[in-house]
Short mmCIF file of C-alpha atoms and ligand atoms in Angstrom, two decimals:
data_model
loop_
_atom_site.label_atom_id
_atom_site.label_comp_id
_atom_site.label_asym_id
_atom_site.label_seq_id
_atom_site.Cartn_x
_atom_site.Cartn_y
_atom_site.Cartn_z
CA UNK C 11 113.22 96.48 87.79
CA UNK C 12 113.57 92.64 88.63
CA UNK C 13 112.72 90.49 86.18
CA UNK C 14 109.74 89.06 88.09
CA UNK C 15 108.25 92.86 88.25
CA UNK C 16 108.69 93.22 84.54
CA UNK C 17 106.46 89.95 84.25
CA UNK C 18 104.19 91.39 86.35
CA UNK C 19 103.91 94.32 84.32
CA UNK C 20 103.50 92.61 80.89
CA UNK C 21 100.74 90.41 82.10
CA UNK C 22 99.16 93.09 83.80
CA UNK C 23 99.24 95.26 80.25
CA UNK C 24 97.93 92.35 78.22
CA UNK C 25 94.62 91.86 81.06
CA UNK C 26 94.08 95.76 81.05
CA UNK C 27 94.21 95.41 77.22
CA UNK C 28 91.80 92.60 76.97
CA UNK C 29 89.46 94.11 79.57
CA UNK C 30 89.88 97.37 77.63
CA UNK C 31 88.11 95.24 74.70
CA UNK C 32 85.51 93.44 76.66
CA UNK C 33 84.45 96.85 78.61
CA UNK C 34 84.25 99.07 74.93
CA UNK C 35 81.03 101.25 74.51
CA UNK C 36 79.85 99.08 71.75
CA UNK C 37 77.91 96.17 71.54
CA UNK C 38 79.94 92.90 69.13
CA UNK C 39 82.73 92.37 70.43
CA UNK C 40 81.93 88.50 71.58
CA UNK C 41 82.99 85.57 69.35
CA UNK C 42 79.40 84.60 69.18
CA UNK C 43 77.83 84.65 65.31
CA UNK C 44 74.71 85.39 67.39
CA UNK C 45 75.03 88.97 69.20
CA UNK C 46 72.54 89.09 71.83
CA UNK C 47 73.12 92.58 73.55
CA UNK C 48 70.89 95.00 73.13
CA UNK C 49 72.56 98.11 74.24
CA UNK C 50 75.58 99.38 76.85
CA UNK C 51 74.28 101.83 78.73
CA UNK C 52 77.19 104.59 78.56
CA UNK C 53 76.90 105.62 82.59
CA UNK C 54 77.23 102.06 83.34
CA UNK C 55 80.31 100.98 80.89
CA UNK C 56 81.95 104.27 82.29
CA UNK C 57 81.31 102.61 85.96
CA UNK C 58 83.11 99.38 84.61
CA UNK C 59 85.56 100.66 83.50
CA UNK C 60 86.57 103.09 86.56
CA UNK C 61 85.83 99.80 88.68
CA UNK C 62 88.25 97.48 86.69
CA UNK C 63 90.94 99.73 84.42
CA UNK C 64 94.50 101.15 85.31
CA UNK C 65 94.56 99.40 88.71
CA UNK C 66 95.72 97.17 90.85
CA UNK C 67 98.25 94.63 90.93
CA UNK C 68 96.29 92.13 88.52
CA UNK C 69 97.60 89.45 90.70
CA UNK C 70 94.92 87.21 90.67
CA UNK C 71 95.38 86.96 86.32
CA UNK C 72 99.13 86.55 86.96
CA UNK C 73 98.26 83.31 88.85
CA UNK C 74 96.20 82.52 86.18
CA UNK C 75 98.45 83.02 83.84
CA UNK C 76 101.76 81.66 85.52
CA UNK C 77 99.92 78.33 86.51
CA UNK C 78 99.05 77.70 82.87
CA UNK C 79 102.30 78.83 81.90
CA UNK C 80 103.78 75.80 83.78
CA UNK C 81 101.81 73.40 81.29
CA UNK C 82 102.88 75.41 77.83
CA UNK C 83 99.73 77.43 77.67
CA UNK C 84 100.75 81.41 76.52
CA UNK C 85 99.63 84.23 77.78
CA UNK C 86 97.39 85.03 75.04
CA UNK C 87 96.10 81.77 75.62
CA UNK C 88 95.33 82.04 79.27
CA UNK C 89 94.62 85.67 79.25
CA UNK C 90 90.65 85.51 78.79
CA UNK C 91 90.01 83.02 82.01
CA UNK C 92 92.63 85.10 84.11
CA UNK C 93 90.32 88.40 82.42
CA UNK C 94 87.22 86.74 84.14
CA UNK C 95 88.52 86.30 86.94
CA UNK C 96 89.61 90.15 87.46
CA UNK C 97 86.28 91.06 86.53
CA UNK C 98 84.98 88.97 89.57
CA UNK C 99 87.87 90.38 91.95
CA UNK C 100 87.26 93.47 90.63
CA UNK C 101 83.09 93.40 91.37
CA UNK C 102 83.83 91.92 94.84
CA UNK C 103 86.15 95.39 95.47
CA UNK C 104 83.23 97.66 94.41
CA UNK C 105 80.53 96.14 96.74
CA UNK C 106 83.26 95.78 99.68
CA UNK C 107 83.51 99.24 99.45
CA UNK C 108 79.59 100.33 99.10
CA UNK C 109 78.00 101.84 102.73
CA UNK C 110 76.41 98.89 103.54
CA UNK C 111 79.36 96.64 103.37
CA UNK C 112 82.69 98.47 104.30
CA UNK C 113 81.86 101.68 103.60
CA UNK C 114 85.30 103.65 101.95
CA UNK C 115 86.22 106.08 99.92
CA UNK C 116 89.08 105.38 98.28
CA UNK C 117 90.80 101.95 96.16
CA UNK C 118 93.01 101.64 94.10
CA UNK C 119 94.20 105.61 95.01
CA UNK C 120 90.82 106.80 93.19
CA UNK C 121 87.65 107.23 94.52
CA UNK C 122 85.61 104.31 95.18
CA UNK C 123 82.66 103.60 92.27
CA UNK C 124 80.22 104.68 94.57
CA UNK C 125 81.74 108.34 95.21
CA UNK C 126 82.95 108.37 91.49
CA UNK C 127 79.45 108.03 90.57
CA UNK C 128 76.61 106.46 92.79
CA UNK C 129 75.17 103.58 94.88
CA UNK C 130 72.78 102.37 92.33
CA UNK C 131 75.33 103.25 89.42
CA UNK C 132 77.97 101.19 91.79
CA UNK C 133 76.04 97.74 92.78
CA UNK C 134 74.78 98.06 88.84
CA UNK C 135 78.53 97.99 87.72
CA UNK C 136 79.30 95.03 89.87
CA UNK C 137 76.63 93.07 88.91
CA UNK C 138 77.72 93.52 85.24
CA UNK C 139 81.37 92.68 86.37
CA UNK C 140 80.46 89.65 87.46
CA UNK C 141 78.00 88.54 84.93
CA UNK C 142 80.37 89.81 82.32
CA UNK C 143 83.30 87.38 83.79
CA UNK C 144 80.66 84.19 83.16
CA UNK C 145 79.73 85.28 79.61
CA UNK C 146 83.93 85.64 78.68
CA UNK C 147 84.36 81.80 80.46
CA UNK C 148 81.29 80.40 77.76
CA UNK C 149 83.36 82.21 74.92
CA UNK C 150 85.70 80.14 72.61
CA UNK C 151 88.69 82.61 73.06
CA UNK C 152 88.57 81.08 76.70
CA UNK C 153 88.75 77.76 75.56
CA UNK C 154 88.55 75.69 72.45
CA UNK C 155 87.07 72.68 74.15
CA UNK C 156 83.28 73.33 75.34
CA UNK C 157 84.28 70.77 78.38
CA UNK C 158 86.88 72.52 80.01
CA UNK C 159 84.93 76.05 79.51
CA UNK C 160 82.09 74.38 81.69
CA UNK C 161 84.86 73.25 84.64
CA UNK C 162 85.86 76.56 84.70
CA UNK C 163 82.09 78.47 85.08
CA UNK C 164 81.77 75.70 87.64
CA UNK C 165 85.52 76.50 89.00
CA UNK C 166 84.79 80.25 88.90
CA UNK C 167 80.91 80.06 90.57
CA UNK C 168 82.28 77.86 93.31
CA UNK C 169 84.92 79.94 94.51
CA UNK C 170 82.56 83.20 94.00
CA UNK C 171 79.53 82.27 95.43
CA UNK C 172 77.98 80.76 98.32
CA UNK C 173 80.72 78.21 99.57
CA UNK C 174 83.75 81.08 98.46
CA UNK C 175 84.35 84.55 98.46
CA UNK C 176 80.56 85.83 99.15
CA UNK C 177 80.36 83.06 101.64
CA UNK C 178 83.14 83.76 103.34
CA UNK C 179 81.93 88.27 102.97
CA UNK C 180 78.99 86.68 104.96
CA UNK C 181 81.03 84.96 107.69
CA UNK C 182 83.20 88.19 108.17
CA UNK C 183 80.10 90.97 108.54
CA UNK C 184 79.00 88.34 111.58
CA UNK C 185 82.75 88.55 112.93
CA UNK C 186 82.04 91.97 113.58
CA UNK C 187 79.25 90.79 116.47
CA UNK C 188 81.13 88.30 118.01
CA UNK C 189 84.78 87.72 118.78
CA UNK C 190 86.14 84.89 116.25
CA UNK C 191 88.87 82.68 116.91
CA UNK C 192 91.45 81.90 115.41
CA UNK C 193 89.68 78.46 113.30
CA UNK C 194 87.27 80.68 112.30
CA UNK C 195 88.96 83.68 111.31
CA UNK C 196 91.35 81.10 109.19
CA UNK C 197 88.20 79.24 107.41
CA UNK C 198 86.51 83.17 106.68
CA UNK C 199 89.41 84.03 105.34
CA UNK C 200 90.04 81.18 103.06
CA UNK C 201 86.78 81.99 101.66
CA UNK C 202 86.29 85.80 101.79
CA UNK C 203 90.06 86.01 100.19
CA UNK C 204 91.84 82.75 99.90
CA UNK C 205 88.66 81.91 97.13
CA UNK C 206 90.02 83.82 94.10
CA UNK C 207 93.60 83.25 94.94
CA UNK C 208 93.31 79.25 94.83
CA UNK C 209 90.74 79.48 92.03
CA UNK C 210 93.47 81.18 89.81
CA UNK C 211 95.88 78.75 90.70
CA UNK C 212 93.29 75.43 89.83
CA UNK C 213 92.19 77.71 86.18
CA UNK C 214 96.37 77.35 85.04
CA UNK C 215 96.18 73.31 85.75
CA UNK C 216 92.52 73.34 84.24
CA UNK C 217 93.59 74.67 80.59
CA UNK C 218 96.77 73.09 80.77
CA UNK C 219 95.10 69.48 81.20
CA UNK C 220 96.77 69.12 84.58
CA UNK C 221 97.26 65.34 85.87
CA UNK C 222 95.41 65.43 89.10
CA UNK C 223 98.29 65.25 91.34
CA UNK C 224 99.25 68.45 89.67
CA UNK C 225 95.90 70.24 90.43
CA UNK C 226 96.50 68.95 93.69
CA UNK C 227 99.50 70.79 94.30
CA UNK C 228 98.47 73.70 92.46
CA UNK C 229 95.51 73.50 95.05
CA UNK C 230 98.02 73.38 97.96
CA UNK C 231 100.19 76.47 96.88
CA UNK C 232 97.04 78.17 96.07
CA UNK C 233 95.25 77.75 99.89
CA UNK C 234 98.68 78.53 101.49
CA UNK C 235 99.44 82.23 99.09
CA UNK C 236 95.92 82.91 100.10
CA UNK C 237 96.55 82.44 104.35
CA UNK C 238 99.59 84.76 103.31
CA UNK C 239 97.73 87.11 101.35
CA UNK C 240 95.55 87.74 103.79
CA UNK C 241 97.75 87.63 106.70
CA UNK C 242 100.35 90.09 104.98
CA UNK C 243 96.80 92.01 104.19
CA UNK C 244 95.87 92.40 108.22
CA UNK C 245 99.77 92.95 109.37
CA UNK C 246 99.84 95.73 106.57
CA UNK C 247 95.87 96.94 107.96
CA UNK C 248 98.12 97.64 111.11
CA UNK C 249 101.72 98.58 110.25
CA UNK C 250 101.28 101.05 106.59
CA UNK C 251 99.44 103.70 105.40
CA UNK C 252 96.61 104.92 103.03
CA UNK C 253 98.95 106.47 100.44
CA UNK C 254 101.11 103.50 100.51
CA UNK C 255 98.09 100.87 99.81
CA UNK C 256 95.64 103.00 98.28
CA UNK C 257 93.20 102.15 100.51
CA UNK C 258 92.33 103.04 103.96
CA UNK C 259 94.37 100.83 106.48
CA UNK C 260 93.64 100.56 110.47
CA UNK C 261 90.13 99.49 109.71
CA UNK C 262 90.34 96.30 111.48
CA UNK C 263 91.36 97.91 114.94
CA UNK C 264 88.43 100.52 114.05
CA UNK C 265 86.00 97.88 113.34
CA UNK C 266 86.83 95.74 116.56
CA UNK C 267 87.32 92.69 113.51
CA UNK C 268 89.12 89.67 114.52
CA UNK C 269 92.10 89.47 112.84
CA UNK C 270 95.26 87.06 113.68
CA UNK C 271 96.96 89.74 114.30
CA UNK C 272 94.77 91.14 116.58
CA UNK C 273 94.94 87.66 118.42
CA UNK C 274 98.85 86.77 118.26
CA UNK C 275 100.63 89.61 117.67
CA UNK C 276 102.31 91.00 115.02
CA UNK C 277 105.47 89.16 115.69
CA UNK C 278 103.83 85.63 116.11
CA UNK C 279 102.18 86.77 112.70
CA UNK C 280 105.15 87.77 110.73
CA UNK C 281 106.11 83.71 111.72
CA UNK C 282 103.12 82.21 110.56
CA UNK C 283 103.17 83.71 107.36
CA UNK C 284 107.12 82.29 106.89
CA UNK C 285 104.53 78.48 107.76
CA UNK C 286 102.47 79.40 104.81
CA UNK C 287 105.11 80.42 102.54
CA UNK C 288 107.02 76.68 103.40
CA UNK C 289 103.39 75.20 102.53
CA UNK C 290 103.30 77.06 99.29
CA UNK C 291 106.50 75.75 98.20
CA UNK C 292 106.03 72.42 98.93
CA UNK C 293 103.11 72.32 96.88
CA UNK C 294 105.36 72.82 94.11
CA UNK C 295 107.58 69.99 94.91
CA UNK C 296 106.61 68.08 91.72
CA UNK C 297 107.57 70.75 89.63
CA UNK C 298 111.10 72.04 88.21
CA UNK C 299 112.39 74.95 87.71
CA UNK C 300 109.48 76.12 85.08
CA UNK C 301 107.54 76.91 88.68
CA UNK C 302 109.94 79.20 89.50
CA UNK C 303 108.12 82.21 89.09
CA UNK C 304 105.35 80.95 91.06
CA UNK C 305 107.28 80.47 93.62
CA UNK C 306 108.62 84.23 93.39
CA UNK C 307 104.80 85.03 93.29
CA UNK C 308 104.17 83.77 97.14
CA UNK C 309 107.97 85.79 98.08
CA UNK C 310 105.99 88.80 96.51
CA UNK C 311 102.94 87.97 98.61
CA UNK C 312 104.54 87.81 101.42
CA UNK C 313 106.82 91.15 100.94
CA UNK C 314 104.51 93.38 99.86
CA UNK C 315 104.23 96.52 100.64
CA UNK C 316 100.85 97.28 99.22
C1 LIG W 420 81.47 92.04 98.54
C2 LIG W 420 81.00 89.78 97.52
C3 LIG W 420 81.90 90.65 98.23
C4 LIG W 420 83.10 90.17 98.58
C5 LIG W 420 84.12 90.99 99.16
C6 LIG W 420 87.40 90.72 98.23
C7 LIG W 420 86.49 91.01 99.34
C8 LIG W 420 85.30 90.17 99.50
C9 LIG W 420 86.66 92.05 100.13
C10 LIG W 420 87.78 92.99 99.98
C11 LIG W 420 88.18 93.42 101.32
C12 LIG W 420 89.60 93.26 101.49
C13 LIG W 420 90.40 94.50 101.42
C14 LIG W 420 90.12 92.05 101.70
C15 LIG W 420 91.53 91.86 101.87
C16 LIG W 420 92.14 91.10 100.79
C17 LIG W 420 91.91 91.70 99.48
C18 LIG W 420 90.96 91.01 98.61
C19 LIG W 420 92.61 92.78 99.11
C20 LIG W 420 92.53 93.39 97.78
O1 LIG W 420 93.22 92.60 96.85
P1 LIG W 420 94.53 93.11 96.12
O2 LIG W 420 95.53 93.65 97.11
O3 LIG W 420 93.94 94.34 95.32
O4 LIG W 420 95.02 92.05 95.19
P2 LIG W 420 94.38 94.97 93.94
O5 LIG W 420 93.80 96.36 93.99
O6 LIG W 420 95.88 94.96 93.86
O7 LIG W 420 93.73 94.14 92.88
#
């Protein structure tokens, strides 16, 4: 295993670890004196968990993580904003799947939380994935200082909500009525996916104290792995197979969606995403060789197989 890989690994066993904590059966596990809950309904917790344990490639936290890395934050330090922010990815994956959004069956190479248990049950455990990722961003373990707790609710609703990822959920359901091109499958994109992926990157400079020319490349490399990650995601849609990703692939062609691919060609594709890589790099022109993982990260982005 490469080193990078085995990185990958550790982080992702110290998020499934903390979510494993923040997703127990019992109520007090906060750092609040104050304990507010009332009770965790077991059927729901259950649905949490099967939405948000053993799977995945806890990318998103490894951003996290990795960008905060670059300013001396640990791990262990980091490991509650990038747990937030898996909680969020991990709600946006249930509801994607529901019948009234994309309607599948399987994620992750388990049944979706709607056929594990049921629609209510499903949009319920979302809903508490998400709520659950702002409640872990107001506690101390996030953050020592109250002000850079609040940037990062703000950071994290931003990207989530209207303007981000749900926005850009919106803009894609309409694609499906209409025949895109290719500005406006690049802005959906950026928001449906690219969202979460630049978010992560902006948490590492926000509890490292970034200087703002920092954040600003941070911000850079973040938009250009997302326009890979997506780009890799529709090539793969096309070119691999359900038991490879875990999830059904040729939906796009089955959907009639807009992709780039669909509009340039997978050749013309597998160029543009070499354009994004370049981008990502050079917004990690300012820093050394302590950025070289992140730099690995958008390689893996663009290689990936899954
Ligand atoms: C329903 C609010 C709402 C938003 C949905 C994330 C999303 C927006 C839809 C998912 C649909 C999809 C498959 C998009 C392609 C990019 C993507 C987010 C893939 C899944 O991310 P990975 O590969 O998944 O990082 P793992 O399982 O590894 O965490």
């Amino acid at each position: 295993m490469t080193d990078f890989k085995k990185l990958l690994n550790s982080h992702a066993n110290l998020v499934e670890s903390t979510l494993e904590g923040l997703l127990s059966h019992e109520i007090g596990n906060s750092d609040d004196e104050l304990e507010i809950e009332v009770a965790r309904p077991g059927r729901l917790v259950h649905a949490m968990r099967h939405s948000s344990l053993d799977g995945g490639k806890r990318l998103r936290p490894f951003l996290v993580m990795e960008s905060a890395a670059l300013f001396g934050v640990s791990p262990e330090e980091s490991v509650f904003a990038a747990s937030a922010l898996e909680c969020i990815h991990c709600y946006s994956l249930v509801h994607d799947d529901l019948p009234a959004m994309d309607n599948d069956d399987l994620r992750r190479g388990k049944p979706t939380t709607h056929k594990a248990f049921d629609e209510a049950t499903a949009i319920l455990a979302g809903d508490a994935l998400l709520t659950l990722a702002f409640d872990v961003l107001s506690r101390k373990q996030t953050h020592p200082d109250a002000s850079v707790r609040s940037e990062l609710v703000q950071l994290y609703a931003r990207n989530a909500g209207l303007g981000g990822m749900v926005g850009g959920q919106m803009l894609d359901l309409e694609a499906e009525s209409k025949t895109p091109d290719a500005m406006e499958i690049t802005i959906l994109q950026s928001m449906k996916t690219g969202a979460l992926l630049r978010c992560a990157c902006v948490t590492g400079a926000v509890l490292g104290g970034a200087e703002q020319a920092q954040r600003m490349g941070l911000l850079q490399f973040g938009n250009q792995i997302g326009n890979a990650f997506q780009l890799a995601d529709d090539i793969l849609d096309v070119t691999s197979d359900a038991e490879t990703m875990g999830k059904r692939t040729g939906k796009d062609a089955d959907k009639g969606k807009g992709t780039l691919v669909g509009l340039y060609g997978l050749e013309k594709c597998r160029q543009l995403l070499d354009v994004y890589l370049e981008g990502a790099m050079e917004g990690l022109e300012d820093f050394g060789p302590e950025a070289d993982i992140l730099r690995e990260t958008a390689q893996f982005i663009v290689d990936r197989k899954n």
